[in-house]
PDB file of C-alpha atoms in Angstrom:
ATOM      1  CA  MET A   1      46.294 -35.535 -88.337  1.00  0.00           C
ATOM      2  CA  ALA A   2      45.496 -38.853 -86.390  1.00  0.00           C
ATOM      3  CA  ILE A   3      42.890 -41.356 -85.826  1.00  0.00           C
ATOM      4  CA  VAL A   4      42.488 -41.075 -81.995  1.00  0.00           C
ATOM      5  CA  CYS A   5      40.857 -44.890 -80.944  1.00  0.00           C
ATOM      6  CA  ALA A   6      39.900 -45.526 -77.856  1.00  0.00           C
ATOM      7  CA  VAL A   7      39.738 -48.897 -77.373  1.00  0.00           C
ATOM      8  CA  GLU A   8      38.001 -51.234 -74.238  1.00  0.00           C
ATOM      9  CA  GLY A   9      38.262 -54.802 -72.924  1.00  0.00           C
ATOM     10  CA  GLU A  10      35.395 -55.779 -74.270  1.00  0.00           C
ATOM     11  CA  LYS A  11      34.950 -54.405 -78.233  1.00  0.00           C
ATOM     12  CA  TRP A  12      38.559 -53.426 -78.405  1.00  0.00           C
ATOM     13  CA  GLU A  13      38.856 -55.612 -82.033  1.00  0.00           C
ATOM     14  CA  LYS A  14      35.533 -53.903 -83.545  1.00  0.00           C
ATOM     15  CA  LEU A  15      37.090 -50.383 -83.329  1.00  0.00           C
ATOM     16  CA  VAL A  16      41.005 -50.745 -83.788  1.00  0.00           C
ATOM     17  CA  ASN A  17      39.620 -53.004 -86.790  1.00  0.00           C
ATOM     18  CA  PHE A  18      37.866 -49.707 -88.217  1.00  0.00           C
ATOM     19  CA  ALA A  19      40.309 -47.419 -86.894  1.00  0.00           C
ATOM     20  CA  VAL A  20      42.927 -49.476 -88.844  1.00  0.00           C
ATOM     21  CA  GLU A  21      41.465 -49.053 -92.277  1.00  0.00           C
ATOM     22  CA  GLU A  22      40.259 -45.859 -92.332  1.00  0.00           C
ATOM     23  CA  ALA A  23      44.261 -44.713 -90.686  1.00  0.00           C
ATOM     24  CA  LYS A  24      44.994 -46.759 -94.318  1.00  0.00           C
ATOM     25  CA  ILE A  25      42.958 -45.002 -97.134  1.00  0.00           C
ATOM     26  CA  ARG A  26      43.850 -41.350 -94.759  1.00  0.00           C
ATOM     27  CA  GLY A  27      46.730 -42.068 -94.474  1.00  0.00           C
ATOM     28  CA  GLU A  28      47.062 -41.255 -91.036  1.00  0.00           C
ATOM     29  CA  LYS A  29      48.876 -42.671 -87.682  1.00  0.00           C
ATOM     30  CA  ILE A  30      46.194 -43.906 -85.607  1.00  0.00           C
ATOM     31  CA  TYR A  31      46.622 -43.164 -81.673  1.00  0.00           C
ATOM     32  CA  PHE A  32      45.188 -46.308 -79.890  1.00  0.00           C
ATOM     33  CA  LEU A  33      44.030 -44.896 -76.328  1.00  0.00           C
ATOM     34  CA  HIS A  34      43.173 -46.506 -73.335  1.00  0.00           C
ATOM     35  CA  CYS A  35      41.402 -45.868 -70.039  1.00  0.00           C
ATOM     36  CA  VAL A  36      41.892 -47.231 -66.597  1.00  0.00           C
ATOM     37  CA  GLU A  37      38.674 -47.615 -64.956  1.00  0.00           C
ATOM     38  CA  VAL A  38      38.047 -48.466 -61.278  1.00  0.00           C
ATOM     39  CA  PRO A  39      35.293 -47.448 -59.190  1.00  0.00           C
ATOM     40  CA  LYS A  40      35.874 -46.301 -55.346  1.00  0.00           C
ATOM     41  CA  LEU A  41      34.736 -49.200 -53.163  1.00  0.00           C
ATOM     42  CA  GLY A  42      36.480 -47.577 -50.122  1.00  0.00           C
ATOM     43  CA  GLN A  43      38.416 -50.074 -48.923  1.00  0.00           C
ATOM     44  CA  MET A  44      42.398 -49.293 -50.392  1.00  0.00           C
ATOM     45  CA  VAL A  45      43.355 -52.570 -51.090  1.00  0.00           C
ATOM     46  CA  ALA A  46      40.684 -53.998 -52.633  1.00  0.00           C
ATOM     47  CA  GLU A  47      41.381 -51.093 -55.337  1.00  0.00           C
ATOM     48  CA  ASP A  48      44.548 -51.147 -55.719  1.00  0.00           C
ATOM     49  CA  VAL A  49      44.038 -54.608 -56.535  1.00  0.00           C
ATOM     50  CA  LEU A  50      41.410 -54.040 -58.813  1.00  0.00           C
ATOM     51  CA  GLU A  51      43.669 -50.771 -60.295  1.00  0.00           C
ATOM     52  CA  ASP A  52      46.745 -53.259 -61.319  1.00  0.00           C
ATOM     53  CA  VAL A  53      44.344 -55.676 -62.890  1.00  0.00           C
ATOM     54  CA  ALA A  54      42.839 -53.200 -64.825  1.00  0.00           C
ATOM     55  CA  GLU A  55      46.219 -51.975 -65.841  1.00  0.00           C
ATOM     56  CA  LYS A  56      47.890 -55.394 -67.097  1.00  0.00           C
ATOM     57  CA  ILE A  57      43.620 -55.385 -69.021  1.00  0.00           C
ATOM     58  CA  GLY A  58      44.170 -52.281 -70.477  1.00  0.00           C
ATOM     59  CA  ARG A  59      47.975 -52.995 -71.188  1.00  0.00           C
ATOM     60  CA  GLU A  60      47.141 -56.440 -72.426  1.00  0.00           C
ATOM     61  CA  VAL A  61      44.648 -54.402 -74.912  1.00  0.00           C
ATOM     62  CA  LEU A  62      47.068 -52.296 -76.479  1.00  0.00           C
ATOM     63  CA  GLU A  63      49.257 -54.029 -77.147  1.00  0.00           C
ATOM     64  CA  LYS A  64      46.897 -56.126 -79.429  1.00  0.00           C
ATOM     65  CA  SER A  65      45.950 -53.152 -81.178  1.00  0.00           C
ATOM     66  CA  ALA A  66      49.007 -52.251 -81.870  1.00  0.00           C
ATOM     67  CA  GLU A  67      49.529 -55.909 -83.346  1.00  0.00           C
ATOM     68  CA  VAL A  68      46.776 -55.147 -85.831  1.00  0.00           C
ATOM     69  CA  ALA A  69      48.067 -52.003 -86.797  1.00  0.00           C
ATOM     70  CA  LYS A  70      51.720 -53.219 -86.785  1.00  0.00           C
ATOM     71  CA  ALA A  71      50.507 -56.104 -89.515  1.00  0.00           C
ATOM     72  CA  LYS A  72      48.669 -53.787 -91.633  1.00  0.00           C
ATOM     73  CA  GLY A  73      51.188 -51.787 -91.836  1.00  0.00           C
ATOM     74  CA  VAL A  74      49.801 -48.849 -90.081  1.00  0.00           C
ATOM     75  CA  GLU A  75      51.518 -46.327 -88.082  1.00  0.00           C
ATOM     76  CA  PHE A  76      50.443 -46.176 -83.956  1.00  0.00           C
ATOM     77  CA  GLU A  77      51.461 -45.030 -80.969  1.00  0.00           C
ATOM     78  CA  THR A  78      49.649 -46.437 -77.579  1.00  0.00           C
ATOM     79  CA  VAL A  79      48.406 -44.734 -74.527  1.00  0.00           C
ATOM     80  CA  LEU A  80      47.452 -45.852 -70.930  1.00  0.00           C
ATOM     81  CA  SER A  81      46.251 -43.388 -69.213  1.00  0.00           C
ATOM     82  CA  GLN A  82      45.196 -43.602 -65.368  1.00  0.00           C
ATOM     83  CA  ARG A  83      42.378 -40.345 -65.334  1.00  0.00           C
ATOM     84  CA  LYS A  84      39.521 -40.814 -64.250  1.00  0.00           C
ATOM     85  CA  ASP A  85      37.970 -38.445 -66.565  1.00  0.00           C
ATOM     86  CA  VAL A  86      38.371 -40.414 -69.304  1.00  0.00           C
ATOM     87  CA  ALA A  87      36.316 -38.813 -71.873  1.00  0.00           C
ATOM     88  CA  ARG A  88      37.603 -35.502 -70.809  1.00  0.00           C
ATOM     89  CA  PHE A  89      40.642 -36.977 -72.143  1.00  0.00           C
ATOM     90  CA  ILE A  90      39.956 -38.461 -75.004  1.00  0.00           C
ATOM     91  CA  ILE A  91      38.400 -35.153 -76.222  1.00  0.00           C
ATOM     92  CA  GLU A  92      41.527 -33.962 -74.845  1.00  0.00           C
ATOM     93  CA  PHE A  93      44.709 -35.530 -76.390  1.00  0.00           C
ATOM     94  CA  ALA A  94      42.656 -35.786 -79.226  1.00  0.00           C
ATOM     95  CA  ASP A  95      42.851 -31.531 -79.967  1.00  0.00           C
ATOM     96  CA  LYS A  96      46.482 -32.255 -78.818  1.00  0.00           C
ATOM     97  CA  VAL A  97      46.770 -34.316 -81.602  1.00  0.00           C
ATOM     98  CA  ASN A  98      45.180 -32.221 -83.890  1.00  0.00           C
ATOM     99  CA  ALA A  99      42.933 -35.595 -84.733  1.00  0.00           C
ATOM    100  CA  SER A 100      40.931 -35.922 -87.881  1.00  0.00           C
ATOM    101  CA  MET A 101      38.199 -38.645 -86.580  1.00  0.00           C
ATOM    102  CA  ILE A 102      37.709 -40.110 -82.874  1.00  0.00           C
ATOM    103  CA  VAL A 103      36.600 -44.023 -83.037  1.00  0.00           C
ATOM    104  CA  VAL A 104      34.355 -44.670 -80.340  1.00  0.00           C
ATOM    105  CA  ALA A 105      32.058 -48.052 -78.579  1.00  0.00           C
ATOM    106  CA  THR A 106      28.508 -47.562 -77.168  1.00  0.00           C
ATOM    107  CA  ARG A 107      27.000 -49.846 -74.989  1.00  0.00           C
ATOM    108  CA  ARG A 108      23.630 -49.744 -73.857  1.00  0.00           C
ATOM    109  CA  LYS A 109      22.994 -48.660 -69.952  1.00  0.00           C
ATOM    110  CA  THR A 110      19.868 -48.245 -68.734  1.00  0.00           C
ATOM    111  CA  LYS A 111      18.624 -44.796 -67.522  1.00  0.00           C
ATOM    112  CA  THR A 112      19.728 -45.086 -63.879  1.00  0.00           C
ATOM    113  CA  GLY A 113      23.379 -46.961 -65.461  1.00  0.00           C
ATOM    114  CA  LYS A 114      23.513 -43.468 -67.754  1.00  0.00           C
ATOM    115  CA  LEU A 115      22.618 -41.270 -64.857  1.00  0.00           C
ATOM    116  CA  VAL A 116      24.826 -42.863 -62.489  1.00  0.00           C
ATOM    117  CA  LEU A 117      27.824 -43.454 -64.705  1.00  0.00           C
ATOM    118  CA  GLY A 118      27.068 -41.218 -67.346  1.00  0.00           C
ATOM    119  CA  SER A 119      28.068 -42.064 -70.676  1.00  0.00           C
ATOM    120  CA  VAL A 120      32.030 -41.321 -72.426  1.00  0.00           C
ATOM    121  CA  ALA A 121      30.592 -41.553 -76.130  1.00  0.00           C
ATOM    122  CA  GLN A 122      27.679 -39.981 -75.181  1.00  0.00           C
ATOM    123  CA  GLU A 123      30.586 -36.570 -74.225  1.00  0.00           C
ATOM    124  CA  VAL A 124      32.680 -37.530 -76.254  1.00  0.00           C
ATOM    125  CA  ILE A 125      30.056 -37.071 -79.193  1.00  0.00           C
ATOM    126  CA  LEU A 126      29.002 -33.795 -77.902  1.00  0.00           C
ATOM    127  CA  ASN A 127      31.859 -32.143 -76.924  1.00  0.00           C
ATOM    128  CA  ALA A 128      34.754 -33.580 -79.443  1.00  0.00           C
ATOM    129  CA  ARG A 129      35.279 -30.966 -82.165  1.00  0.00           C
ATOM    130  CA  GLN A 130      36.350 -33.340 -84.683  1.00  0.00           C
ATOM    131  CA  PRO A 131      33.462 -36.099 -86.121  1.00  0.00           C
ATOM    132  CA  VAL A 132      33.188 -39.153 -83.883  1.00  0.00           C
ATOM    133  CA  VAL A 133      32.245 -42.231 -84.936  1.00  0.00           C
ATOM    134  CA  CYS A 134      30.352 -44.856 -83.030  1.00  0.00           C
ATOM    135  CA  LEU A 135      31.023 -48.094 -82.884  1.00  0.00           C
ATOM    136  CA  LYS A 136      28.732 -50.749 -81.295  1.00  0.00           C
TER     137      LYS A 136
END
């Protein structure tokens, strides 16, 4: 079994520290996932530049996550995805690795923001087979 930890730029440290401590207690491996999300702007050049920046940030977050796990002696793997359906990717990946738990962050969004952008955490909570821990 393993723990799937969906890391993002803002809250990566809190998520990683929780997942690492939980992995130590359970004796499980951690998969740190980061999905590159770039909103469609209708301008290919702008999208390409934003995607490059987002991918760089994602790689940095995954590297920092790996450093924390390594320092604590926890087995881990990092996964960078460019799939557009982030929640579906997290859920499918957790099923694929037979995860015992999924760790995600929540964000405060307006009702309009939820309607337009959706909520990855909400979709994961509602559709994952595994227990989901949400950190704010």
